Amino acid sequence: MSQNKEQNKGSQTKQKILKVATTLFSQLGYKGASVRKIAKEVGIRESALYNHFKNKEEIFLEVARGIFTSPFTITHDEIQELAKRGKPFLQKFTMQYKMLTFDKSNESMFRLLMIELMQNKELREQFMHEFHDKNIKLLSEGFFIMMQNNLIKSNDPMMIAYEFISTMFYIRLQITLLRFDAKSTNALSTQFEKHLDFFWENIKL
Amino acid sequence: MSQNKEQNKGSQTKQKILKVATTLFSQLGYKGASVRKIAKEVGIRESALYNHFKNKEEIFLEVARGIFTSPFTITHDEIQELAKRGKPFLQKFTMQYKMLTFDKSNESMFRLLMIELMQNKELREQFMHEFHDKNIKLLSEGFFIMMQNNLIKSNDPMMIAYEFISTMFYIRLQITLLRFDAKSTNALSTQFEKHLDFFWENIKL
DNA sequence: GTCTATATTTGGATAGAC
DNA sequence: GTCTATCCAAATATAGAC
């Protein structure tokens, strides 16, 4: 039974391949992570790899699919409820964003995204959609409600959302770079909160 | 004599190699731009390439050197003079940044930087120093002067500089991505100015 | 499903003629 | 300085035995 369960999600070997591939792709990029390295790290021969995936590209695509399935979700009701209270909405968003930044799995995915961003058109389009548009939509919805409730100055919600998310992204990028080299992120660890406070002070009524 | 002039800056072939290599590296990354592709595009054999460069790495290093030699320069006096007037300082900075974003040569370099950022430690460190620290220093110097002259609210100059540059970077990244796919940047072309206005309204006294 | 063996391609680099 | 010829290593991928 337990075996059966596993098989639904792919064999254990297949899962291990995906796990190893995720790590290597996010450290070495598509070209740098050779099938040989992946197989060796998994502990099987290259040929055995082809029992689980048609080719290297297919491994990558399955790994890449995980990039945009972030656990970052706020329901429509939550947006309504939090945005009516103003800052708590931004606080919730910021804390979730910060958690993603420091989450090991999401960190790998983000690194992989940045590596392949300039070399994979599909990834660029998904970046624009999943990383940008979705966040802009979610945030501007919140800002719109805040304006209706006279909590913040009247302005273009999308524009404010853009201003807010851009700094978040930049902080995330910097932290990811530092962590890649195992450098301290102390100086940046409170940057998210600083941004939140600075921003709120500027937009609130 | 004209020949002599050229030789000082390297032969014409060497220059052509660098030009081609810049383009290919910025489109395909270090691994993707093979010596073969470069030689073919230049119109010579691979072996001939080695008359001009010791190896592929050396070509890359010479290309990469150009990444951080941006023509973006404001003298100390200019900072003083412009910052005393407030917004004009930020306007000047923003326009220069916008020009770099749309300048073909700088665009290639920026793309190359983004491609190799996650795979080259030296580049990461230079990014932090040249792209981040330098801009933060320049901007915070300006903000400090503005505070002294009671033009903007009192705050940590470095923190404000961080907020300002992060959005600029994000706009630049987005524009670069769109241009890579030859997509329209109309929706983003005025984003720099929007950011400038929004920001100034928020910090001014 | 994994292994050994092998085919095939691509990539970086050198030797030596012109 | 460029060319032809060649080398060697690494990488993707397949065939067939176990």
CSV table of C-alpha atoms (C1' of nucleotides) in Angstrom, one decimal:
chain,number,residue,atom,x,y,z
A,1,MET,CA,0.0,0.0,0.0
A,2,SER,CA,2.7,2.4,1.0
A,3,GLN,CA,4.5,1.3,-2.2
A,4,ASN,CA,1.5,2.0,-4.2
A,5,LYS,CA,1.2,5.5,-2.8
A,6,GLU,CA,4.8,6.2,-3.8
A,7,GLN,CA,4.2,5.0,-7.3
A,8,ASN,CA,1.4,7.5,-7.9
A,9,LYS,CA,3.9,10.3,-7.4
A,10,GLY,CA,6.6,8.5,-9.3
A,11,SER,CA,9.1,5.9,-8.0
A,12,GLN,CA,11.5,6.7,-5.2
A,13,THR,CA,14.3,6.9,-7.7
A,14,LYS,CA,12.5,9.3,-9.9
A,15,GLN,CA,11.8,11.5,-6.9
A,16,LYS,CA,15.5,11.4,-5.9
A,17,ILE,CA,16.5,12.3,-9.4
A,18,LEU,CA,14.2,15.3,-9.3
A,19,LYS,CA,15.6,16.4,-5.9
A,20,VAL,CA,19.2,16.1,-7.0
A,21,ALA,CA,18.5,17.7,-10.3
A,22,THR,CA,16.8,20.7,-8.6
A,23,THR,CA,19.9,21.3,-6.5
A,24,LEU,CA,22.4,20.9,-9.3
A,25,PHE,CA,20.4,23.0,-11.8
A,26,SER,CA,20.0,25.7,-9.2
A,27,GLN,CA,23.8,25.7,-8.5
A,28,LEU,CA,25.2,25.1,-12.0
A,29,GLY,CA,22.5,26.0,-14.4
A,30,TYR,CA,21.1,23.9,-17.2
A,31,LYS,CA,24.3,23.4,-19.1
A,32,GLY,CA,26.5,23.0,-16.0
A,33,ALA,CA,24.4,20.3,-14.4
A,34,SER,CA,25.3,17.4,-16.7
A,35,VAL,CA,23.4,14.2,-16.8
A,36,ARG,CA,26.5,12.6,-15.5
A,37,LYS,CA,26.7,14.7,-12.4
A,38,ILE,CA,23.0,14.1,-11.7
A,39,ALA,CA,23.3,10.4,-12.1
A,40,LYS,CA,26.4,10.2,-10.0
A,41,GLU,CA,24.9,12.2,-7.2
A,42,VAL,CA,21.8,10.0,-7.3
A,43,GLY,CA,24.0,7.0,-7.2
A,44,ILE,CA,23.0,5.4,-10.5
A,45,ARG,CA,24.4,5.2,-14.0
A,46,GLU,CA,23.4,7.7,-16.7
A,47,SER,CA,21.6,5.0,-18.7
A,48,ALA,CA,19.4,4.2,-15.7
A,49,LEU,CA,18.3,7.8,-15.7
A,50,TYR,CA,16.7,7.3,-19.0
A,51,ASN,CA,14.3,4.8,-17.6
A,52,HIS,CA,12.7,7.7,-15.7
A,53,PHE,CA,13.0,10.5,-18.1
A,54,LYS,CA,13.0,10.8,-21.8
A,55,ASN,CA,15.9,13.2,-21.8
A,56,LYS,CA,17.7,15.9,-19.9
A,57,GLU,CA,15.2,18.6,-21.1
A,58,GLU,CA,12.4,16.6,-19.6
A,59,ILE,CA,14.1,16.5,-16.2
A,60,PHE,CA,14.6,20.2,-16.4
A,61,LEU,CA,11.0,20.9,-17.3
A,62,GLU,CA,9.7,18.9,-14.4
A,63,VAL,CA,12.0,20.7,-12.0
A,64,ALA,CA,11.2,24.1,-13.5
A,65,ARG,CA,7.5,23.4,-13.1
A,66,GLY,CA,8.0,23.7,-9.4
A,67,ILE,CA,9.4,27.2,-9.6
A,68,PHE,CA,6.0,28.9,-9.8
A,69,THR,CA,4.0,26.6,-7.5
A,70,SER,CA,4.9,28.7,-4.5
A,71,PRO,CA,2.9,28.1,-1.3
A,72,PHE,CA,2.2,31.8,-1.3
A,73,THR,CA,-1.5,32.1,-1.1
A,74,ILE,CA,-3.9,34.5,0.3
A,75,THR,CA,-7.6,33.9,-0.2
A,76,HIS,CA,-9.8,36.6,-1.6
A,77,ASP,CA,-11.6,36.8,1.8
A,78,GLU,CA,-8.3,37.3,3.6
A,79,ILE,CA,-7.4,40.2,1.3
A,80,GLN,CA,-10.7,41.9,2.0
A,81,GLU,CA,-10.4,41.4,5.7
A,82,LEU,CA,-6.8,42.4,6.1
A,83,ALA,CA,-6.8,45.3,3.7
A,84,LYS,CA,-9.7,46.9,5.6
A,85,ARG,CA,-7.3,47.1,8.5
A,86,GLY,CA,-4.5,48.7,6.4
A,87,LYS,CA,-1.0,47.9,7.4
A,88,PRO,CA,-1.7,44.3,8.6
A,89,PHE,CA,-2.3,43.4,5.0
A,90,LEU,CA,1.2,44.6,4.0
A,91,GLN,CA,2.6,42.9,7.0
A,92,LYS,CA,1.1,39.6,6.1
A,93,PHE,CA,2.4,39.9,2.6
A,94,THR,CA,5.8,40.9,3.7
A,95,MET,CA,6.2,38.1,6.2
A,96,GLN,CA,5.2,35.5,3.6
A,97,TYR,CA,7.6,37.0,1.1
A,98,LYS,CA,10.4,36.9,3.6
A,99,MET,CA,9.6,33.3,4.5
A,100,LEU,CA,9.8,32.3,0.9
A,101,THR,CA,13.2,34.1,0.6
A,102,PHE,CA,14.7,32.0,3.4
A,103,ASP,CA,12.9,28.8,2.6
A,104,LYS,CA,15.5,26.3,1.3
A,105,SER,CA,13.3,24.8,-1.4
A,106,ASN,CA,12.1,28.2,-2.6
A,107,GLU,CA,15.6,29.5,-2.5
A,108,SER,CA,16.7,26.8,-5.0
A,109,MET,CA,13.8,27.6,-7.3
A,110,PHE,CA,14.5,31.3,-7.2
A,111,ARG,CA,18.1,30.7,-8.0
A,112,LEU,CA,17.2,28.5,-10.9
A,113,LEU,CA,14.8,31.1,-12.1
A,114,MET,CA,17.5,33.8,-12.1
A,115,ILE,CA,20.0,31.5,-13.8
A,116,GLU,CA,17.7,30.5,-16.7
A,117,LEU,CA,15.7,33.8,-16.9
A,118,MET,CA,17.9,35.1,-19.7
A,119,GLN,CA,18.1,31.9,-21.6
A,120,ASN,CA,14.6,30.5,-21.6
A,121,LYS,CA,11.8,32.5,-23.1
A,122,GLU,CA,9.1,30.4,-21.5
A,123,LEU,CA,10.6,31.1,-18.1
A,124,ARG,CA,10.7,34.8,-18.8
A,125,GLU,CA,7.1,34.8,-19.7
A,126,GLN,CA,6.2,32.9,-16.6
A,127,PHE,CA,8.3,35.2,-14.5
A,128,MET,CA,6.4,38.2,-15.8
A,129,HIS,CA,3.1,36.4,-15.1
A,130,GLU,CA,3.7,34.5,-11.9
A,131,PHE,CA,6.2,36.7,-10.2
A,132,HIS,CA,5.1,40.0,-11.4
A,133,ASP,CA,1.5,40.2,-12.5
A,134,LYS,CA,0.1,38.0,-9.8
A,135,ASN,CA,1.8,39.9,-7.1
A,136,ILE,CA,0.8,43.2,-8.6
A,137,LYS,CA,-2.8,42.1,-8.9
A,138,LEU,CA,-2.9,40.8,-5.3
A,139,LEU,CA,-1.3,43.9,-3.9
A,140,SER,CA,-3.3,46.5,-5.9
A,141,GLU,CA,-6.5,44.8,-4.8
A,142,GLY,CA,-5.4,45.4,-1.2
A,143,PHE,CA,-4.4,49.0,-1.9
A,144,PHE,CA,-7.7,49.7,-3.7
A,145,ILE,CA,-9.6,48.6,-0.6
A,146,MET,CA,-7.4,50.7,1.6
A,147,MET,CA,-8.2,53.7,-0.5
A,148,GLN,CA,-11.9,53.0,-0.3
A,149,ASN,CA,-11.6,52.9,3.4
A,150,ASN,CA,-9.6,56.2,3.5
A,151,LEU,CA,-6.6,54.4,5.0
A,152,ILE,CA,-4.1,55.5,2.4
A,153,LYS,CA,-3.7,58.4,0.0
A,154,SER,CA,-5.5,58.1,-3.3
A,155,ASN,CA,-3.3,57.0,-6.1
A,156,ASP,CA,-3.1,54.4,-8.9
A,157,PRO,CA,-3.2,51.0,-7.0
A,158,MET,CA,-1.2,49.3,-9.6
A,159,MET,CA,1.5,51.9,-9.4
A,160,ILE,CA,1.8,51.6,-5.7
A,161,ALA,CA,1.9,47.9,-6.0
A,162,TYR,CA,4.7,48.1,-8.4
A,163,GLU,CA,6.7,50.3,-6.1
A,164,PHE,CA,6.1,48.0,-3.2
A,165,ILE,CA,7.0,44.7,-4.9
A,166,SER,CA,10.1,46.0,-6.7
A,167,THR,CA,11.9,46.6,-3.5
A,168,MET,CA,10.8,43.3,-2.1
A,169,PHE,CA,12.3,41.6,-5.2
A,170,TYR,CA,15.5,43.4,-4.9
A,171,ILE,CA,16.0,42.4,-1.3
A,172,ARG,CA,15.2,38.8,-2.1
A,173,LEU,CA,17.8,38.9,-4.9
A,174,GLN,CA,20.5,40.3,-2.7
A,175,ILE,CA,19.8,37.8,0.1
A,176,THR,CA,19.8,34.9,-2.3
A,177,LEU,CA,23.2,36.1,-3.7
A,178,LEU,CA,24.7,36.4,-0.2
A,179,ARG,CA,23.4,33.0,0.9
A,180,PHE,CA,24.8,31.4,-2.2
A,181,ASP,CA,28.2,32.3,-1.0
A,182,ALA,CA,27.3,31.4,2.6
A,183,LYS,CA,27.8,35.0,3.6
A,184,SER,CA,26.0,36.7,6.4
A,185,THR,CA,22.6,38.2,5.7
A,186,ASN,CA,22.4,40.0,9.0
A,187,ALA,CA,22.6,43.4,7.4
A,188,LEU,CA,19.7,42.6,5.2
A,189,SER,CA,17.6,40.5,7.5
A,190,THR,CA,15.5,43.4,8.7
A,191,GLN,CA,15.4,45.1,5.3
A,192,PHE,CA,11.9,43.7,4.6
A,193,GLU,CA,10.5,45.2,7.7
A,194,LYS,CA,12.3,48.5,7.1
A,195,HIS,CA,10.8,48.6,3.7
A,196,LEU,CA,7.4,47.9,5.0
A,197,ASP,CA,7.6,50.6,7.6
A,198,PHE,CA,9.0,53.2,5.3
A,199,PHE,CA,6.4,52.4,2.7
A,200,TRP,CA,3.5,52.5,5.0
A,201,GLU,CA,4.5,55.8,6.5
A,202,ASN,CA,4.6,57.3,3.0
A,203,ILE,CA,1.2,56.0,1.7
A,204,LYS,CA,-0.9,56.2,4.9
A,205,LEU,CA,-3.4,59.0,5.4
B,1,MET,CA,49.8,55.3,-39.0
B,2,SER,CA,46.1,54.5,-39.0
B,3,GLN,CA,47.2,50.9,-38.7
B,4,ASN,CA,49.4,51.8,-35.8
B,5,LYS,CA,46.5,53.4,-34.0
B,6,GLU,CA,44.4,50.3,-34.3
B,7,GLN,CA,47.2,48.1,-33.1
B,8,ASN,CA,47.3,50.0,-29.8
B,9,LYS,CA,43.8,48.9,-29.1
B,10,GLY,CA,44.4,45.5,-30.5
B,11,SER,CA,44.0,44.3,-34.0
B,12,GLN,CA,40.8,44.6,-35.9
B,13,THR,CA,40.2,40.9,-35.7
B,14,LYS,CA,40.7,40.9,-31.9
B,15,GLN,CA,38.1,43.7,-31.7
B,16,LYS,CA,35.7,41.8,-33.8
B,17,ILE,CA,36.1,38.7,-31.7
B,18,LEU,CA,35.3,40.8,-28.6
B,19,LYS,CA,32.3,42.3,-30.2
B,20,VAL,CA,30.9,38.9,-31.3
B,21,ALA,CA,31.8,37.3,-28.0
B,22,THR,CA,29.9,40.0,-26.1
B,23,THR,CA,26.8,39.4,-28.1
B,24,LEU,CA,26.9,35.7,-27.9
B,25,PHE,CA,27.8,35.6,-24.2
B,26,SER,CA,25.0,37.9,-23.4
B,27,GLN,CA,22.6,35.8,-25.3
B,28,LEU,CA,23.8,32.3,-24.5
B,29,GLY,CA,25.8,32.6,-21.4
B,30,TYR,CA,29.4,31.4,-20.9
B,31,LYS,CA,28.8,27.8,-21.6
B,32,GLY,CA,26.3,28.4,-24.4
B,33,ALA,CA,28.6,30.6,-26.4
B,34,SER,CA,31.1,28.0,-27.6
B,35,VAL,CA,34.4,28.9,-29.1
B,36,ARG,CA,33.2,27.4,-32.3
B,37,LYS,CA,30.1,29.6,-32.5
B,38,ILE,CA,32.3,32.7,-31.8
B,39,ALA,CA,34.8,31.8,-34.4
B,40,LYS,CA,32.2,31.0,-37.0
B,41,GLU,CA,30.4,34.3,-36.4
B,42,VAL,CA,33.7,36.2,-36.6
B,43,GLY,CA,34.5,34.4,-39.9
B,44,ILE,CA,37.7,32.6,-38.8
B,45,ARG,CA,38.6,29.1,-37.7
B,46,GLU,CA,38.8,28.3,-34.0
B,47,SER,CA,42.5,27.8,-34.1
B,48,ALA,CA,42.9,31.4,-35.4
B,49,LEU,CA,41.1,32.6,-32.3
B,50,TYR,CA,43.9,31.3,-30.2
B,51,ASN,CA,46.3,33.8,-31.8
B,52,HIS,CA,44.4,36.5,-30.1
B,53,PHE,CA,43.4,35.0,-26.8
B,54,LYS,CA,45.0,32.3,-24.6
B,55,ASN,CA,41.7,30.6,-24.1
B,56,LYS,CA,38.0,31.0,-23.8
B,57,GLU,CA,38.1,32.2,-20.3
B,58,GLU,CA,40.4,35.0,-21.3
B,59,ILE,CA,37.9,36.2,-23.9
B,60,PHE,CA,35.2,36.1,-21.3
B,61,LEU,CA,37.2,38.1,-18.8
B,62,GLU,CA,38.0,40.8,-21.3
B,63,VAL,CA,34.3,41.0,-22.2
B,64,ALA,CA,33.2,40.9,-18.6
B,65,ARG,CA,35.5,43.7,-17.7
B,66,GLY,CA,33.2,46.0,-19.6
B,67,ILE,CA,30.2,45.2,-17.5
B,68,PHE,CA,31.1,47.6,-14.7
B,69,THR,CA,32.8,50.4,-16.7
B,70,SER,CA,29.6,52.2,-17.2
B,71,PRO,CA,29.7,55.8,-18.5
B,72,PHE,CA,27.5,56.7,-15.5
B,73,THR,CA,29.4,59.3,-13.7
B,74,ILE,CA,28.5,62.3,-11.6
B,75,THR,CA,31.2,64.3,-10.1
B,76,HIS,CA,31.3,65.2,-6.4
B,77,ASP,CA,30.7,68.8,-7.2
B,78,GLU,CA,27.7,68.0,-9.3
B,79,ILE,CA,26.2,66.0,-6.5
B,80,GLN,CA,26.6,68.9,-4.2
B,81,GLU,CA,25.1,71.4,-6.6
B,82,LEU,CA,22.2,69.3,-7.7
B,83,ALA,CA,21.3,67.8,-4.3
B,84,LYS,CA,20.9,71.4,-2.9
B,85,ARG,CA,18.1,71.8,-5.4
B,86,GLY,CA,16.4,68.6,-4.4
B,87,LYS,CA,14.5,66.8,-7.1
B,88,PRO,CA,16.8,67.8,-9.9
B,89,PHE,CA,19.4,65.5,-8.4
B,90,LEU,CA,17.1,62.5,-8.6
B,91,GLN,CA,16.0,63.6,-12.0
B,92,LYS,CA,19.5,63.5,-13.3
B,93,PHE,CA,20.2,60.1,-11.7
B,94,THR,CA,17.0,58.7,-13.1
B,95,MET,CA,17.6,59.9,-16.6
B,96,GLN,CA,21.1,58.5,-16.6
B,97,TYR,CA,19.8,55.2,-15.3
B,98,LYS,CA,17.1,55.1,-18.0
B,99,MET,CA,19.6,55.9,-20.7
B,100,LEU,CA,21.9,53.0,-19.6
B,101,THR,CA,18.9,50.7,-19.6
B,102,PHE,CA,18.1,51.4,-23.2
B,103,ASP,CA,21.7,51.7,-24.5
B,104,LYS,CA,22.5,48.7,-26.6
B,105,SER,CA,26.0,48.1,-25.3
B,106,ASN,CA,25.0,48.5,-21.7
B,107,GLU,CA,22.0,46.3,-22.3
B,108,SER,CA,24.2,43.4,-23.5
B,109,MET,CA,26.4,43.9,-20.4
B,110,PHE,CA,23.5,43.9,-18.1
B,111,ARG,CA,22.1,40.7,-19.6
B,112,LEU,CA,25.5,39.1,-19.3
B,113,LEU,CA,25.7,40.1,-15.7
B,114,MET,CA,22.3,38.6,-15.0
B,115,ILE,CA,23.1,35.4,-16.8
B,116,GLU,CA,26.4,34.8,-14.9
B,117,LEU,CA,25.4,36.4,-11.6
B,118,MET,CA,24.4,33.0,-10.1
B,119,GLN,CA,27.4,31.1,-11.5
B,120,ASN,CA,30.3,33.4,-11.0
B,121,LYS,CA,31.3,34.4,-7.5
B,122,GLU,CA,33.5,37.3,-8.6
B,123,LEU,CA,30.7,38.7,-10.6
B,124,ARG,CA,28.4,38.5,-7.6
B,125,GLU,CA,30.9,40.4,-5.6
B,126,GLN,CA,31.3,43.0,-8.3
B,127,PHE,CA,27.6,43.3,-8.6
B,128,MET,CA,27.2,44.0,-4.9
B,129,HIS,CA,30.0,46.6,-5.1
B,130,GLU,CA,29.6,48.3,-8.4
B,131,PHE,CA,25.9,48.0,-8.9
B,132,HIS,CA,24.7,48.3,-5.4
B,133,ASP,CA,27.2,50.0,-3.0
B,134,LYS,CA,28.3,52.6,-5.4
B,135,ASN,CA,24.8,53.7,-6.3
B,136,ILE,CA,23.8,53.6,-2.6
B,137,LYS,CA,26.8,55.8,-1.7
B,138,LEU,CA,26.1,58.3,-4.5
B,139,LEU,CA,22.4,58.5,-3.7
B,140,SER,CA,22.7,58.7,0.0
B,141,GLU,CA,25.2,61.5,-0.3
B,142,GLY,CA,22.6,63.4,-2.2
B,143,PHE,CA,19.8,62.6,0.2
B,144,PHE,CA,22.0,63.7,3.1
B,145,ILE,CA,22.5,67.0,1.5
B,146,MET,CA,18.8,67.4,0.9
B,147,MET,CA,18.1,66.7,4.6
B,148,GLN,CA,20.6,69.3,5.6
B,149,ASN,CA,18.8,71.8,3.4
B,150,ASN,CA,15.4,70.8,4.8
B,151,LEU,CA,14.2,69.6,1.4
B,152,ILE,CA,13.2,66.2,2.5
B,153,LYS,CA,12.1,64.5,5.7
B,154,SER,CA,14.8,63.4,8.0
B,155,ASN,CA,15.6,59.7,7.8
B,156,ASP,CA,18.4,57.3,7.3
B,157,PRO,CA,20.0,58.4,3.9
B,158,MET,CA,21.2,54.8,3.1
B,159,MET,CA,17.8,53.4,3.7
B,160,ILE,CA,16.1,55.9,1.4
B,161,ALA,CA,18.8,55.3,-1.2
B,162,TYR,CA,18.1,51.6,-1.0
B,163,GLU,CA,14.4,52.1,-1.5
B,164,PHE,CA,15.1,54.3,-4.5
B,165,ILE,CA,17.6,52.1,-6.3
B,166,SER,CA,15.7,48.9,-5.8
B,167,THR,CA,12.8,50.0,-7.9
B,168,MET,CA,15.1,51.4,-10.5
B,169,PHE,CA,16.8,48.0,-10.8
B,170,TYR,CA,13.5,46.1,-11.0
B,171,ILE,CA,12.3,48.4,-13.9
B,172,ARG,CA,15.6,47.9,-15.7
B,173,LEU,CA,15.4,44.1,-15.3
B,174,GLN,CA,11.8,44.0,-16.7
B,175,ILE,CA,12.7,46.2,-19.6
B,176,THR,CA,15.7,44.1,-20.4
B,177,LEU,CA,13.6,41.0,-20.4
B,178,LEU,CA,11.0,42.5,-22.7
B,179,ARG,CA,13.6,43.8,-25.1
B,180,PHE,CA,15.3,40.4,-25.2
B,181,ASP,CA,12.1,39.0,-26.7
B,182,ALA,CA,11.7,42.1,-28.9
B,183,LYS,CA,8.5,42.9,-27.0
B,184,SER,CA,7.1,46.4,-26.5
B,185,THR,CA,8.3,48.3,-23.5
B,186,ASN,CA,5.7,51.0,-24.0
B,187,ALA,CA,3.9,50.1,-20.7
B,188,LEU,CA,7.2,50.4,-18.8
B,189,SER,CA,8.9,53.3,-20.7
B,190,THR,CA,7.5,55.9,-18.3
B,191,GLN,CA,7.9,53.8,-15.2
B,192,PHE,CA,11.2,55.4,-14.3
B,193,GLU,CA,9.5,58.9,-14.2
B,194,LYS,CA,6.5,57.5,-12.3
B,195,HIS,CA,8.9,56.1,-9.7
B,196,LEU,CA,10.7,59.4,-9.5
B,197,ASP,CA,7.6,61.4,-9.0
B,198,PHE,CA,6.0,59.0,-6.5
B,199,PHE,CA,9.2,58.8,-4.5
B,200,TRP,CA,9.8,62.5,-4.5
B,201,GLU,CA,6.3,63.2,-3.3
B,202,ASN,CA,6.8,60.8,-0.4
B,203,ILE,CA,10.1,62.1,0.8
B,204,LYS,CA,9.9,65.9,0.3
B,205,LEU,CA,9.1,68.2,3.1
C,1,DG,C1',15.3,-1.0,-13.2
C,2,DT,C1',20.1,-1.1,-13.3
C,3,DC,C1',24.3,-2.3,-15.4
C,4,DT,C1',28.2,-2.4,-19.2
C,5,DA,C1',29.4,-1.1,-23.5
C,6,DT,C1',29.2,1.9,-27.1
C,7,DA,C1',27.7,5.4,-30.5
C,8,DT,C1',27.7,10.2,-31.6
C,9,DT,C1',28.2,15.0,-31.0
C,10,DT,C1',30.1,19.0,-29.3
C,11,DG,C1',33.6,21.7,-27.2
C,12,DG,C1',38.3,23.3,-26.0
C,13,DA,C1',42.7,23.3,-27.5
C,14,DT,C1',47.3,22.4,-30.2
C,15,DA,C1',50.8,21.3,-34.2
C,16,DG,C1',52.5,22.5,-38.2
C,17,DA,C1',52.0,24.1,-43.2
C,18,DC,C1',51.3,28.4,-45.7
D,1,DG,C1',47.7,35.4,-38.7
D,2,DT,C1',45.0,32.0,-40.8
D,3,DC,C1',44.3,27.4,-42.4
D,4,DT,C1',43.9,22.1,-42.2
D,5,DA,C1',44.2,18.3,-39.5
D,6,DT,C1',43.9,16.3,-35.3
D,7,DC,C1',43.5,15.3,-30.3
D,8,DC,C1',41.2,14.6,-26.1
D,9,DA,C1',37.6,15.2,-22.9
D,10,DA,C1',33.0,15.6,-21.7
D,11,DA,C1',28.3,15.3,-22.7
D,12,DT,C1',23.8,13.2,-24.4
D,13,DA,C1',21.8,9.2,-25.6
D,14,DT,C1',20.9,4.1,-27.0
D,15,DA,C1',21.3,-1.2,-27.1
D,16,DG,C1',21.2,-5.2,-24.9
D,17,DA,C1',22.5,-8.3,-21.0
D,18,DC,C1',21.1,-9.3,-16.2
